[in-house]
Coordinates of C-alpha atoms in Angstrom, one line a residue:
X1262 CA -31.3 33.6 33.8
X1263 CA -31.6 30.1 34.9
X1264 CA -28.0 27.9 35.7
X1265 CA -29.1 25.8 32.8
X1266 CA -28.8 28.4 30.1
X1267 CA -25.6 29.5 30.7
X1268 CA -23.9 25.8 30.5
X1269 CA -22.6 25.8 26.9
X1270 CA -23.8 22.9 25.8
X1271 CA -20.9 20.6 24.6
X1272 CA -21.0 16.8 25.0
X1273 CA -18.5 17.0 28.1
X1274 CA -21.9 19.2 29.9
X1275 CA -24.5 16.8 28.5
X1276 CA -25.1 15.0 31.6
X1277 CA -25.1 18.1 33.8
X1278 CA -27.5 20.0 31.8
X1279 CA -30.0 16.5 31.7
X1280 CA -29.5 16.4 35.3
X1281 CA -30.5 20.2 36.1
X1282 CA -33.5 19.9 33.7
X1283 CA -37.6 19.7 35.2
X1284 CA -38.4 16.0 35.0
X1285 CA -40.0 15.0 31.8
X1286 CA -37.6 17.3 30.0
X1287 CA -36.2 15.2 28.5
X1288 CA -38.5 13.0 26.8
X1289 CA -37.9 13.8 23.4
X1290 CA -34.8 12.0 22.8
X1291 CA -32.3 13.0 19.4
X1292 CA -34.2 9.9 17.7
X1293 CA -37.6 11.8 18.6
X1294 CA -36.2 15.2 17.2
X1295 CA -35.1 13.6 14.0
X1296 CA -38.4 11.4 13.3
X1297 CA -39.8 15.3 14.1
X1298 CA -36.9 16.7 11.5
X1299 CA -38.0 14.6 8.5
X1300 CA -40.6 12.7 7.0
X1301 CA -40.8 8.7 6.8
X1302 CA -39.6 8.1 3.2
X1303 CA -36.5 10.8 3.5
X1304 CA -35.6 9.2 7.1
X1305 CA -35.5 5.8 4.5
X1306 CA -33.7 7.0 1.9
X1307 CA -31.1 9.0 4.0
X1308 CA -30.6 6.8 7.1
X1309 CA -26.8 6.9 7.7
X1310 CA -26.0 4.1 10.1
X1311 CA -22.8 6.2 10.7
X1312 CA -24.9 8.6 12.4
X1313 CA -24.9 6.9 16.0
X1314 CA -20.8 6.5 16.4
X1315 CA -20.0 10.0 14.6
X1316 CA -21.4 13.4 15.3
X1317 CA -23.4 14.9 11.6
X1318 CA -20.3 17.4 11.4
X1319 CA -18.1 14.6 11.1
X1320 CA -20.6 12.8 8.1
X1321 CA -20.3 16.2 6.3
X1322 CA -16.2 16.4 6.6
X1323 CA -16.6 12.7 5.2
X1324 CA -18.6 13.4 2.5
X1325 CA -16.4 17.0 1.7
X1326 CA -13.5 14.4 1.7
X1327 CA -15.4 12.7 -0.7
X1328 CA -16.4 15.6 -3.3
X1329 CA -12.2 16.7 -3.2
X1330 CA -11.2 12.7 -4.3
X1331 CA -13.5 13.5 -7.2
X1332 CA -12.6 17.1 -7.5
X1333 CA -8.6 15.7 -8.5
X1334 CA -9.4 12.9 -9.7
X1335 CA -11.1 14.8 -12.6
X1336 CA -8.0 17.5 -12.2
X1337 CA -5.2 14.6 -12.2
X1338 CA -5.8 12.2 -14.9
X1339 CA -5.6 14.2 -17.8
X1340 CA -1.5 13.6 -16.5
X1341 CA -1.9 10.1 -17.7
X1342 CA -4.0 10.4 -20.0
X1343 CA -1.8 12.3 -22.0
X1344 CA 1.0 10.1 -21.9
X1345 CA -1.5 7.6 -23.2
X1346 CA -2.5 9.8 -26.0
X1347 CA 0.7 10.7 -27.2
X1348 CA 2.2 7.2 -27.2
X1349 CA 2.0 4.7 -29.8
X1350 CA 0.3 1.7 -29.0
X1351 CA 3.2 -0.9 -30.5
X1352 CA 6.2 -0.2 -31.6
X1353 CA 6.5 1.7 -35.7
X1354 CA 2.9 2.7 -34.8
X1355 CA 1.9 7.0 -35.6
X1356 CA 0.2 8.0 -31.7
X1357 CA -3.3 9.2 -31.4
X1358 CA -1.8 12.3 -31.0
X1359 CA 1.1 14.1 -32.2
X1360 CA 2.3 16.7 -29.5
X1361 CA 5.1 17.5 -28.5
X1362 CA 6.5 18.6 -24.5
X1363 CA 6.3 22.0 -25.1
X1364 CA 2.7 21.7 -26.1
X1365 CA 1.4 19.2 -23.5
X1366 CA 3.2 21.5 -20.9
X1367 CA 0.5 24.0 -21.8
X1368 CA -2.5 21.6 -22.0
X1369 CA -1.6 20.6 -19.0
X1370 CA -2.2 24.4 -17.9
X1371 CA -4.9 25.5 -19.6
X1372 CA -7.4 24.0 -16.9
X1373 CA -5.2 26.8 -14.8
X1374 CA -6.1 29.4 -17.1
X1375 CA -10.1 29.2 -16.1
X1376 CA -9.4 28.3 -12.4
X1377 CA -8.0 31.5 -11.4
X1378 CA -11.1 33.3 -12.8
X1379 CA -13.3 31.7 -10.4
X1380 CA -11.9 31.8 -6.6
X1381 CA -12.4 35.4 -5.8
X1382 CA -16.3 34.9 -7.3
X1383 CA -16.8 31.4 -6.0
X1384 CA -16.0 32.3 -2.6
X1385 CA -18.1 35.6 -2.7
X1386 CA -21.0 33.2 -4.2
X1387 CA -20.5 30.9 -1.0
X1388 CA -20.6 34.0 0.9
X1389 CA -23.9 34.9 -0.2
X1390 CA -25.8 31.7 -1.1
X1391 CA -23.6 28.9 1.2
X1392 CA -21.4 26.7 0.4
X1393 CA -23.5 23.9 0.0
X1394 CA -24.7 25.2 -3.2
X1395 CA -21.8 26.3 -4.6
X1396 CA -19.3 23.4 -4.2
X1397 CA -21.6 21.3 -5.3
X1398 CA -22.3 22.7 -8.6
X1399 CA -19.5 23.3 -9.0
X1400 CA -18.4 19.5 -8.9
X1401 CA -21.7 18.5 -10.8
X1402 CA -20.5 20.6 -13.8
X1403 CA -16.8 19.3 -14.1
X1404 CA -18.1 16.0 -14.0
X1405 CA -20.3 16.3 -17.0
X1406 CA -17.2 18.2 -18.7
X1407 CA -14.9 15.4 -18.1
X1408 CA -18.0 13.1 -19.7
X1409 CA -17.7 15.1 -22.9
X1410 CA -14.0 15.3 -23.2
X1411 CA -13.3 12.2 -25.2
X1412 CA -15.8 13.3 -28.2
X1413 CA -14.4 17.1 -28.1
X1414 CA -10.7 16.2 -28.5
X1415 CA -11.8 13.7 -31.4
X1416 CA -13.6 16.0 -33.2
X1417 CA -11.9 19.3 -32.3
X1418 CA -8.6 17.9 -31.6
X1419 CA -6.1 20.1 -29.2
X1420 CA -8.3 23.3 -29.1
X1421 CA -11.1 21.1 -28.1
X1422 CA -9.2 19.7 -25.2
X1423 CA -7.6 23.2 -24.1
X1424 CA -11.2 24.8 -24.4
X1425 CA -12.8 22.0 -22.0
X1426 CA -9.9 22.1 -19.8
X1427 CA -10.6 25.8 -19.2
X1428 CA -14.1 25.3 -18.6
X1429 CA -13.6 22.7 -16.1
X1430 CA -11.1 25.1 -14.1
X1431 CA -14.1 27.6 -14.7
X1432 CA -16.0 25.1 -12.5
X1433 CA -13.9 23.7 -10.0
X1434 CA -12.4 27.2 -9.2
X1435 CA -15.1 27.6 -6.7
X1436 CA -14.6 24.4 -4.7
X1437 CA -11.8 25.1 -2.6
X1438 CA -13.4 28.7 -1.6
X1439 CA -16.5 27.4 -0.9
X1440 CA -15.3 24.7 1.4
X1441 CA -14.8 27.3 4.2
X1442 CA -17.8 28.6 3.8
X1443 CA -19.4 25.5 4.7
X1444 CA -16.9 25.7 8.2
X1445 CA -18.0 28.8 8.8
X1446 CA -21.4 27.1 9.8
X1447 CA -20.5 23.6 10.6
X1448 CA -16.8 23.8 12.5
X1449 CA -16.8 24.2 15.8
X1450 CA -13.2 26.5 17.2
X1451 CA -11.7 24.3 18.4
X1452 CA -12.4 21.6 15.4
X1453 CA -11.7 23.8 12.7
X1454 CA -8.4 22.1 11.7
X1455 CA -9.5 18.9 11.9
X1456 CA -12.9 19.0 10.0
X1457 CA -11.1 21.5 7.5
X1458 CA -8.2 18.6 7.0
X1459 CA -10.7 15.8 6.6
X1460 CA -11.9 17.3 3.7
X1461 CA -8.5 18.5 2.4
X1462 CA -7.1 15.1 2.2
X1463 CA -9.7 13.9 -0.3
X1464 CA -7.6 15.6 -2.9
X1465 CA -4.6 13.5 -2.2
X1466 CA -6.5 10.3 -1.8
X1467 CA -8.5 11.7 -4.8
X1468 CA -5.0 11.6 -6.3
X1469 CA -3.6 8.4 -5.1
X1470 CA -6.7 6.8 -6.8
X1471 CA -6.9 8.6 -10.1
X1472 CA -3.5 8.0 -11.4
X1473 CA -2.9 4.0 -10.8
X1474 CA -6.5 3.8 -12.1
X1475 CA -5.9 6.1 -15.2
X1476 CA -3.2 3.5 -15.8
X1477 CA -4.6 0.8 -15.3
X1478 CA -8.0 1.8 -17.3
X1479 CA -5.4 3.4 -20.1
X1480 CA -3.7 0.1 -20.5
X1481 CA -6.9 -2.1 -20.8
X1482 CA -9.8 0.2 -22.4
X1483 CA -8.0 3.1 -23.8
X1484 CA -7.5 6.5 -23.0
X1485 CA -11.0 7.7 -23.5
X1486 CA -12.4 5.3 -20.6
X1487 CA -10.0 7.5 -18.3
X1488 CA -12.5 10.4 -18.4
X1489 CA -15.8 8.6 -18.4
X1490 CA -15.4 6.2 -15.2
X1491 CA -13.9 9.3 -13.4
X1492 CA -16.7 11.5 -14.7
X1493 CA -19.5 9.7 -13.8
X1494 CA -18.3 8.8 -9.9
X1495 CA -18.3 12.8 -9.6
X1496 CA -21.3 13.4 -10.9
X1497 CA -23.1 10.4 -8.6
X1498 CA -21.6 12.5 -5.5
X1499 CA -22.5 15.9 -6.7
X1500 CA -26.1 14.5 -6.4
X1501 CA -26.1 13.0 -3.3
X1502 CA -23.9 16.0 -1.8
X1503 CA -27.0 18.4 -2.8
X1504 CA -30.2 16.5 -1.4
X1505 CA -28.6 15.1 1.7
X1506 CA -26.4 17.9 3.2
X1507 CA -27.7 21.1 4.5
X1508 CA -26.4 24.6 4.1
X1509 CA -26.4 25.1 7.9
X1510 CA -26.7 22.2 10.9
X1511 CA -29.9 23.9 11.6
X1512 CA -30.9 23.4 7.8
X1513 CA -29.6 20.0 7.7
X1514 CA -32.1 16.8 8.5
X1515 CA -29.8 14.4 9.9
X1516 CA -28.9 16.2 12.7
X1517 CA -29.5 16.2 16.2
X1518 CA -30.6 19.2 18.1
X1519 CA -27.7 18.7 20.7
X1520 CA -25.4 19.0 17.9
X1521 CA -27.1 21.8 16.7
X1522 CA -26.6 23.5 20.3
X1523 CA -23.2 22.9 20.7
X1524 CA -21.9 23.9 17.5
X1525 CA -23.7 27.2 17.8
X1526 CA -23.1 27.9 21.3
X1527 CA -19.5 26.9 19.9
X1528 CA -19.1 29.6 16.7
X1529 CA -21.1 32.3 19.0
X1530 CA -18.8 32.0 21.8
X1531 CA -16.0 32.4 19.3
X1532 CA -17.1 35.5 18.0
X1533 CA -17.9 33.7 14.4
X1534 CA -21.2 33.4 13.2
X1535 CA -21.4 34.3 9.7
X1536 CA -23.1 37.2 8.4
X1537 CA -24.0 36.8 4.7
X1538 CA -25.5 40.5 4.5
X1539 CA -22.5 42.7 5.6
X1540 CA -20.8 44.3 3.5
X1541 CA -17.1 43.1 2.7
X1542 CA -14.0 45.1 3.9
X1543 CA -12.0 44.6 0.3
X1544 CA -9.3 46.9 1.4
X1545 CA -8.8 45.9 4.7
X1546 CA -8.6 42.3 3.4
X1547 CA -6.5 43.4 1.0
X1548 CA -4.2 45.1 2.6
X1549 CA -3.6 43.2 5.7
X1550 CA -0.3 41.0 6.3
X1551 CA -2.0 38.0 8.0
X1552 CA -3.5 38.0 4.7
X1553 CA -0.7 38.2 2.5
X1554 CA 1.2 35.9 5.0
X1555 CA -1.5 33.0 3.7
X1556 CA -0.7 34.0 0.2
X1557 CA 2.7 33.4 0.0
X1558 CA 2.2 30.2 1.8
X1559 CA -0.8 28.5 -0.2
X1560 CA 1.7 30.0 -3.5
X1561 CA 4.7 28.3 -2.7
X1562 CA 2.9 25.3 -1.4
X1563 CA 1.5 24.7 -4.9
X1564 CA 4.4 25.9 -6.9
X1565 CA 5.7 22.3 -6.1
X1566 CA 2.8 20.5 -5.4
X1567 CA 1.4 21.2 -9.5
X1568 CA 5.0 20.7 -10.9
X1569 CA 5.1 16.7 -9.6
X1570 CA 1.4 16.3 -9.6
X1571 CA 1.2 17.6 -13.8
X1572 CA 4.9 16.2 -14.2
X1573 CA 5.6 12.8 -11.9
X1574 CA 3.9 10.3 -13.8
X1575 CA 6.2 11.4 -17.3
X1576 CA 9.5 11.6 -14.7
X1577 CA 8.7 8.0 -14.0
X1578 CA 8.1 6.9 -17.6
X1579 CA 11.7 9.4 -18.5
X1580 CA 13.7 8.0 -15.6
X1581 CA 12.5 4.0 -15.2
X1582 CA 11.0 3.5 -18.4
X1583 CA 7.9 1.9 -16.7
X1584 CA 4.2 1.0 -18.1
X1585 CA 2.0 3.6 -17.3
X1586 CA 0.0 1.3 -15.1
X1587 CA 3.3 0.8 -12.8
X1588 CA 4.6 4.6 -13.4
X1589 CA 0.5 6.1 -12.0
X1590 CA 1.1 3.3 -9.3
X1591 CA 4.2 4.6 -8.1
X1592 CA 3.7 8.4 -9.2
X1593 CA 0.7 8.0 -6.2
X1594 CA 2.7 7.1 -3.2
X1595 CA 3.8 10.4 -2.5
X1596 CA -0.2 11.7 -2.6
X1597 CA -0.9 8.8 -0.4
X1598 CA 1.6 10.0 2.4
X1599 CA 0.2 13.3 1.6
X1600 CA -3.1 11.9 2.3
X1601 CA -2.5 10.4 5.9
X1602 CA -0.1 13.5 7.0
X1603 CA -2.9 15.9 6.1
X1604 CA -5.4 14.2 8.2
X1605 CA -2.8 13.6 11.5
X1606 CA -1.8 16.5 11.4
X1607 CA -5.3 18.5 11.5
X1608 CA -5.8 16.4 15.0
X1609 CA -2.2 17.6 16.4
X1610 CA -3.1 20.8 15.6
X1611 CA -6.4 20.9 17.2
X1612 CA -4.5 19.4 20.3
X1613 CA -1.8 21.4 20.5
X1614 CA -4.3 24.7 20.4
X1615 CA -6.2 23.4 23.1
X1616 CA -3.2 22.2 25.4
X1617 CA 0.2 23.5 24.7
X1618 CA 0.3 26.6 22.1
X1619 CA -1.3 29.9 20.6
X1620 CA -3.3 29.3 17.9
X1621 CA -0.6 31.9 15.9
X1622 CA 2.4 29.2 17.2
X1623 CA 0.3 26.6 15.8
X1624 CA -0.1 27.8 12.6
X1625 CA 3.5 29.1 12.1
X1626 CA 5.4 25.8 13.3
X1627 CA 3.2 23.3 11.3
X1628 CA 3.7 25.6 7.5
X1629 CA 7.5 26.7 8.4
X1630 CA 8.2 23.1 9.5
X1631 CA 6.4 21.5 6.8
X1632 CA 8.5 23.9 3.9
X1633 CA 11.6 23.3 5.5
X1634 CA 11.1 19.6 5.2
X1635 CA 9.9 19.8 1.6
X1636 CA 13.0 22.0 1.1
X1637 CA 15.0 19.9 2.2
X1638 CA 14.2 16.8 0.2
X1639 CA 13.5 18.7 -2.9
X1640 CA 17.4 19.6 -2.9
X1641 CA 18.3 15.8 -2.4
X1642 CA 15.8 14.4 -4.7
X1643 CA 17.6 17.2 -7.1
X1644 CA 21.3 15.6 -6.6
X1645 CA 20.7 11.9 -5.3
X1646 CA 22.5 9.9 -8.1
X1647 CA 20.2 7.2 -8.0
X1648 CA 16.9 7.3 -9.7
X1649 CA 15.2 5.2 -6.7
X1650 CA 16.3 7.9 -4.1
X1651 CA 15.3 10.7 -6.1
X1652 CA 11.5 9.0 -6.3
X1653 CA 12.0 8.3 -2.1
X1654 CA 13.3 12.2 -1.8
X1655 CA 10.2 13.6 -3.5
X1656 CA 7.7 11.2 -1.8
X1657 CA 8.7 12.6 1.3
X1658 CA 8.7 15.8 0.1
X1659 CA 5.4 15.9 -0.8
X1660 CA 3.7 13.8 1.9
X1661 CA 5.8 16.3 4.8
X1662 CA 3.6 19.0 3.3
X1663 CA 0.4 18.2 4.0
X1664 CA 1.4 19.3 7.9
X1665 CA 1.3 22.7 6.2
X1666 CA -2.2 22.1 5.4
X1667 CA -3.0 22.4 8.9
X1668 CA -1.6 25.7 9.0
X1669 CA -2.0 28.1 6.1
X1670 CA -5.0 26.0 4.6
X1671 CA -6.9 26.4 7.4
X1672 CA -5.9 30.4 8.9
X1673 CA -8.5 31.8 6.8
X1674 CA -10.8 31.0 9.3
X1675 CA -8.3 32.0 12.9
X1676 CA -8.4 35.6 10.8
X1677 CA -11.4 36.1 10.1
X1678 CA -14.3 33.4 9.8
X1679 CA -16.7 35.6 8.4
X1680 CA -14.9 36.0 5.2
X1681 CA -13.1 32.5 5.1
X1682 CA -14.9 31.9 1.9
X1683 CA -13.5 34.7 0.3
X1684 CA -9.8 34.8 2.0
X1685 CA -9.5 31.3 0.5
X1686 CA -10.6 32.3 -2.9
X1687 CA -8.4 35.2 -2.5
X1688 CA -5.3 33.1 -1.8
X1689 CA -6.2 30.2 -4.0
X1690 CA -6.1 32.8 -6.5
X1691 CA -2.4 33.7 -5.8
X1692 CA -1.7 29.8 -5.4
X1693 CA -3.3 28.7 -9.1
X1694 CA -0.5 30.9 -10.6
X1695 CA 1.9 28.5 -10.5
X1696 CA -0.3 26.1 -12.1
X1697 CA -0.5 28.6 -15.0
X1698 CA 3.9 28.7 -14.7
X1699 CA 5.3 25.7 -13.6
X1700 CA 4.2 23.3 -16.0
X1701 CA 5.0 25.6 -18.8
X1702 CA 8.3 26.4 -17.1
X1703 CA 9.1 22.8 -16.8
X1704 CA 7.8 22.1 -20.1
X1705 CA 10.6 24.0 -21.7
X1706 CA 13.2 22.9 -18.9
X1707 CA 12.8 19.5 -20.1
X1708 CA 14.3 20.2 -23.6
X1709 CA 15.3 16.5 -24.8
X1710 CA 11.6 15.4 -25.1
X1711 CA 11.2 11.5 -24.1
X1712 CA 14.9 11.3 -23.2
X1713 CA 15.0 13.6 -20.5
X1714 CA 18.0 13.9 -18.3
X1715 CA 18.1 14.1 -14.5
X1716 CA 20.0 17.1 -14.5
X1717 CA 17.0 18.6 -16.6
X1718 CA 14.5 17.3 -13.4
X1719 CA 17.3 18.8 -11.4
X1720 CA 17.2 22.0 -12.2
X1721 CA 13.0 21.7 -11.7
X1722 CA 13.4 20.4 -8.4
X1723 CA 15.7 23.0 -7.2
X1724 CA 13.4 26.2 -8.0
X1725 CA 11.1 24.1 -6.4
X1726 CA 13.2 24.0 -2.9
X1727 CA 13.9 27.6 -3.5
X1728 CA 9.6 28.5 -3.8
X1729 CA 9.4 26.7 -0.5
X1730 CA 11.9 28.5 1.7
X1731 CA 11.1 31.9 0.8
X1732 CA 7.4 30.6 1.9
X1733 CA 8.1 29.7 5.1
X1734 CA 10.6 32.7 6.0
X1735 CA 7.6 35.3 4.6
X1736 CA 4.8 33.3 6.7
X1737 CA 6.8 32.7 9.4
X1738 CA 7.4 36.4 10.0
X1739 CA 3.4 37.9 8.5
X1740 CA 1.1 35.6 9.8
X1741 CA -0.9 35.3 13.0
X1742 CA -3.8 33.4 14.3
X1743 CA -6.0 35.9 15.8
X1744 CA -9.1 36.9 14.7
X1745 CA -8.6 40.6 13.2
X1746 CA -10.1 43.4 14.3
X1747 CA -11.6 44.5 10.5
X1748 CA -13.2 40.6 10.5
X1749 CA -14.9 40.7 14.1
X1750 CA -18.4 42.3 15.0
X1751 CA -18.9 46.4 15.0
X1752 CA -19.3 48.3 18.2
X1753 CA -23.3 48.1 17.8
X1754 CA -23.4 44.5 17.1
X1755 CA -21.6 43.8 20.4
X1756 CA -24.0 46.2 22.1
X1757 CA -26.8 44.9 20.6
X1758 CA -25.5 41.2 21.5
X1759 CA -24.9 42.3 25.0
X1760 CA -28.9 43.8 25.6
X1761 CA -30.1 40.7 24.1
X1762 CA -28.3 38.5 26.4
X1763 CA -29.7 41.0 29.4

């Protein structure tokens, strides 16, 4: 075996390998191999100018960044929305709608009720077909629900409105799985956190955008304009996402061939390549603590995260009597912290892998950390007398957590990257139970209606704090951030590896 073929080929050995290669080698530059890669009107209508400062792995985070905005900002402003729809528009005047909190407590939900359905199959889907396919569908047909959601609730009124809130958790169920199977293929090791927390944040940002704009929109065009702006940015990017991103870097035309190299000399060294045809271990998976460690995490991570993000923009109506323009303005600065947290802290995490800690370290001190923190303002947001520090509490609070997201969110694929796709759907699953509970629950907590009291959003924010200390105190002592020895290659596969490279 020649010197040259065993250098793994990462940008760091570039020079070395062009240096120990015959002359005339390298001719064919990563220009030529694109021009080769794709014809003259696609290299037209996809050229990327973004391509020559960033590496293609780094356009697709940016574009999975991207899909998530949309992905919550279809999720998120039915919260508005519904403020908007069950106000009057002048004082004496009968709202559009007549519902009371009990009742918008479980509209809120229902888009909970056909999420859960979908993880454990979406990520099985992504599995099997890649999850290219699947995320993007699944955006494309939430999009065109959230289109047709101001004629259904006309016509069918609130049964309407639960039935295509259901349908759209139906289709965005399988986003989140599917994201990871997309890693799987594109994430180098030691990127994984990173790339996986580019495209994590969207949802906040997705979040910070949707509710000042649902506001605003509500205010100047009505409720109804709330769903169709927001509906057709989705379905634009579901489009582009499907003709310009490739399941795999070798399937992808933008790419370079270096890149190619290195991020399969990358998941192969790791022991990661995904294998679509084997079969899955369901009770191994199932009954393995790692696992259930990234349960309980990703559960009480959301048990919070879905009471504020269903219930903030009303606590701000309740508790400063603001516009709905100014209460989405301010009900996003938590996401938008959130949003700038999730991103640093995929790159500490990366670094502190590579330079200081165990990848099981890693992952156990950014998720404890990040609950304790959330813990810890969620009980002073609870008994802060003033309404100001309670809002400054829980923006902290929820920003703090998305250091978490560089630990639980992205284990699935320490543990075993061949599954990702379906250990995410698996825990997703556990986390979109307390979207099904915790609006309902608050719902009834809040029993005075439009007059709520802050000891009612006390007692919310305290069960809160409680979700996220038990969370870190299970994870803390379950989890690990080794690959498992039910997720790695059989005997013969490593034999069979090991004759090859002979």
């Amino acid at each position: 075996m020649a010197d040259t073929e065993k250098l793994i080929k990462t940008p760091e050995n570039y020079a070395a390998l062009a240096s120990s290669e015959p002359e005339g080698a390298c001719d064919t530059s990563s220009d030529s191999d694109l021009h080769l890669r794709r014809k003259w009107w696609a290299r037209v209508f996809m050229y990327n100018p973004f391509n020559y400062f960033l590496p293609r792995r780094y356009g697709v985070a940016t574009l999975a960044f991207l899909g998530f905005c949309n992905v919550y900002s279809l999720r998120v402003n039915l919260s508005v929305a519904i403020v908007a729809m069950t106000a009057p528009k002048t004082e004496g005047e009968k709202p559009a709608f007549d519902w009371d909190s009990q009742q918008q407590g479980l509209i809120l939900s229902t888009f909970f009720y056909g999420y859960i359905f979908t993880q454990i199959p979406g990520g099985w889907l992504a599995n099997k077909l890649g999850g290219k396919r699947v995320f993007g569908y699944g955006v494309l047909a939430s999009s065109v629900l959230a289109m047709i959601t101001p004629v259904v609730v006309t016509y069918a009124g609130v049964k309407g409105l639960m039935a295509v809130r259901v349908l759209q958790g139906l289709a965005e169920g399988v986003v989140y799985p599917s994201i990871h199977a997309v890693w799987s293929q594109w994430a180098p090791i030691t990127e994984r956190s990173r790339l996986a927390t580019i495209a994590f944040s969207g949802s906040y940002v997705g979040t910070v955008i949707a509710l000042p704009i649902s506001g605003i929109l509500s205010d100047l065009y009505g409720w109804h304009s709330i769903f169709y702006a927001f509906g057709v940015l989705a379905f634009a990017w579901a489009v582009f996402w499907m003709i310009t991103v490739g399941d795999s870097p070798s399937e992808d035309k933008r790419i370079s061939e270096d890149e190619i190299d290195y991020i399969a000399a990358s998941i192969n060294a790791g022991g990661s390549a995904a294998n679509r045809h084997k079969p899955l271990p369901w009770w191994k998976m199932m009954t393995s603590l790692p696992v259930w460690a990234i349960n309980c995490a990703h559960f009480a991570e959301n048990w919070g995260f879905y009471t504020l993000l269903t219930f903030l923009p009303r606590f701000m109506n309740d508790m400063f009597d603001l516009e709905m323009s100014q209460a989405g303005l301010l009900s996003a600065l938590p996401y938008m912290l959130m949003a700038v947290v999730v991103q640093l802290a995929g790159f500490m995490a990366d670094y502190a892998r590579v330079h200081y800690a165990s990848t099981t370290v890693v992952r156990k001190t950014f998720t404890c950390v990040a609950f304790i923190c959330q813990t810890i303002f969620m009980i002073c947001a609870a008994y802060v007398g003033s309404p100001g520090w309670a809002m400054a509490c829980l923006t902290f609070s929820v920003g703090l957590g998305g250091f978490a997201w560089a630990g639980f969110s992205v284990n699935h694929l320490d543990i075993a990257p061949q599954y990702a796709s379906v250990l995410m759907g698996i825990s997703n699953t556990f986390a979109t139970i307390p979207g099904l509970i915790s609006p309902y629950l608050a719902g009834k907590m809040l029993q005075h209606g439009s007059t709520s009291t802050i000891g009612e959003w006390r007692g919310i924010f305290s069960v809160s704090a409680t979700i996220y200390m038990v969370g870190a105190l299970l994870y803390g002592l379950l989890a690990s951030g080794e690959q498992q020895k039910w997720a790695g290659p059989s005997a013969a596969e490593i034999a069979g590896t090991a004759i090859e490279s002979d």
